[in-house]
């Protein structure tokens, strides 16, 4: 009877350790994504600040924005922004675990995780706003070029 209780407690401890390990890995992945998005955000800030003359530069800028949009789409497909309670860490683990223990068990870890997720969402929103601003400036630049140089300049 004591042996059985000891096995149950050991198994519970193992599940808790797996849960902590999974939360730590997920937090590490989130931090990497945050760093990547912050880098992309800085790059977009610098692109918006620059004045790039000519159609070749505009085409280059469009390509860069498209590439960053593809990268963001890839991030979104690999990391769903669903609510915490509906997600499961189990697919990320090499060994199966119970869904109840898939998230941080301590309130401190849960709040750290929530903070990282909130920061990730804010950075993604900022990137989206920067891309929209860049697109608006692109349209304005094309309009100015059309008015200054005529419609033939844009088609060259």
PDB file of N, CA and C in Angstrom, residues 53-60:
ATOM      1  N   UNK A  53      14.421  56.797 -53.193  1.00  0.00           N
ATOM      2  CA  UNK A  53      13.994  57.322 -54.486  1.00  0.00           C
ATOM      3  C   UNK A  53      13.933  56.220 -55.548  1.00  0.00           C
ATOM      4  N   UNK A  54      13.075  56.431 -56.513  1.00  0.00           N
ATOM      5  CA  UNK A  54      13.045  55.559 -57.681  1.00  0.00           C
ATOM      6  C   UNK A  54      12.202  54.314 -57.512  1.00  0.00           C
ATOM      7  N   UNK A  55      11.839  53.753 -58.640  1.00  0.00           N
ATOM      8  CA  UNK A  55      10.990  52.570 -58.656  1.00  0.00           C
ATOM      9  C   UNK A  55      11.727  51.319 -58.209  1.00  0.00           C
ATOM     10  N   UNK A  56      13.012  51.235 -58.490  1.00  0.00           N
ATOM     11  CA  UNK A  56      13.775  50.057 -58.067  1.00  0.00           C
ATOM     12  C   UNK A  56      13.792  49.952 -56.548  1.00  0.00           C
ATOM     13  N   UNK A  57      13.948  51.077 -55.882  1.00  0.00           N
ATOM     14  CA  UNK A  57      13.953  51.072 -54.419  1.00  0.00           C
ATOM     15  C   UNK A  57      12.577  50.706 -53.873  1.00  0.00           C
ATOM     16  N   UNK A  58      11.528  51.184 -54.530  1.00  0.00           N
ATOM     17  CA  UNK A  58      10.169  50.844 -54.103  1.00  0.00           C
ATOM     18  C   UNK A  58       9.931  49.348 -54.270  1.00  0.00           C
ATOM     19  N   UNK A  59      10.368  48.791 -55.382  1.00  0.00           N
ATOM     20  CA  UNK A  59      10.220  47.354 -55.605  1.00  0.00           C
ATOM     21  C   UNK A  59      10.997  46.565 -54.554  1.00  0.00           C
ATOM     22  N   UNK A  60      12.194  47.040 -54.232  1.00  0.00           N
ATOM     23  CA  UNK A  60      13.002  46.381 -53.201  1.00  0.00           C
ATOM     24  C   UNK A  60      12.283  46.419 -51.858  1.00  0.00           C
TER      25      UNK A  60
END
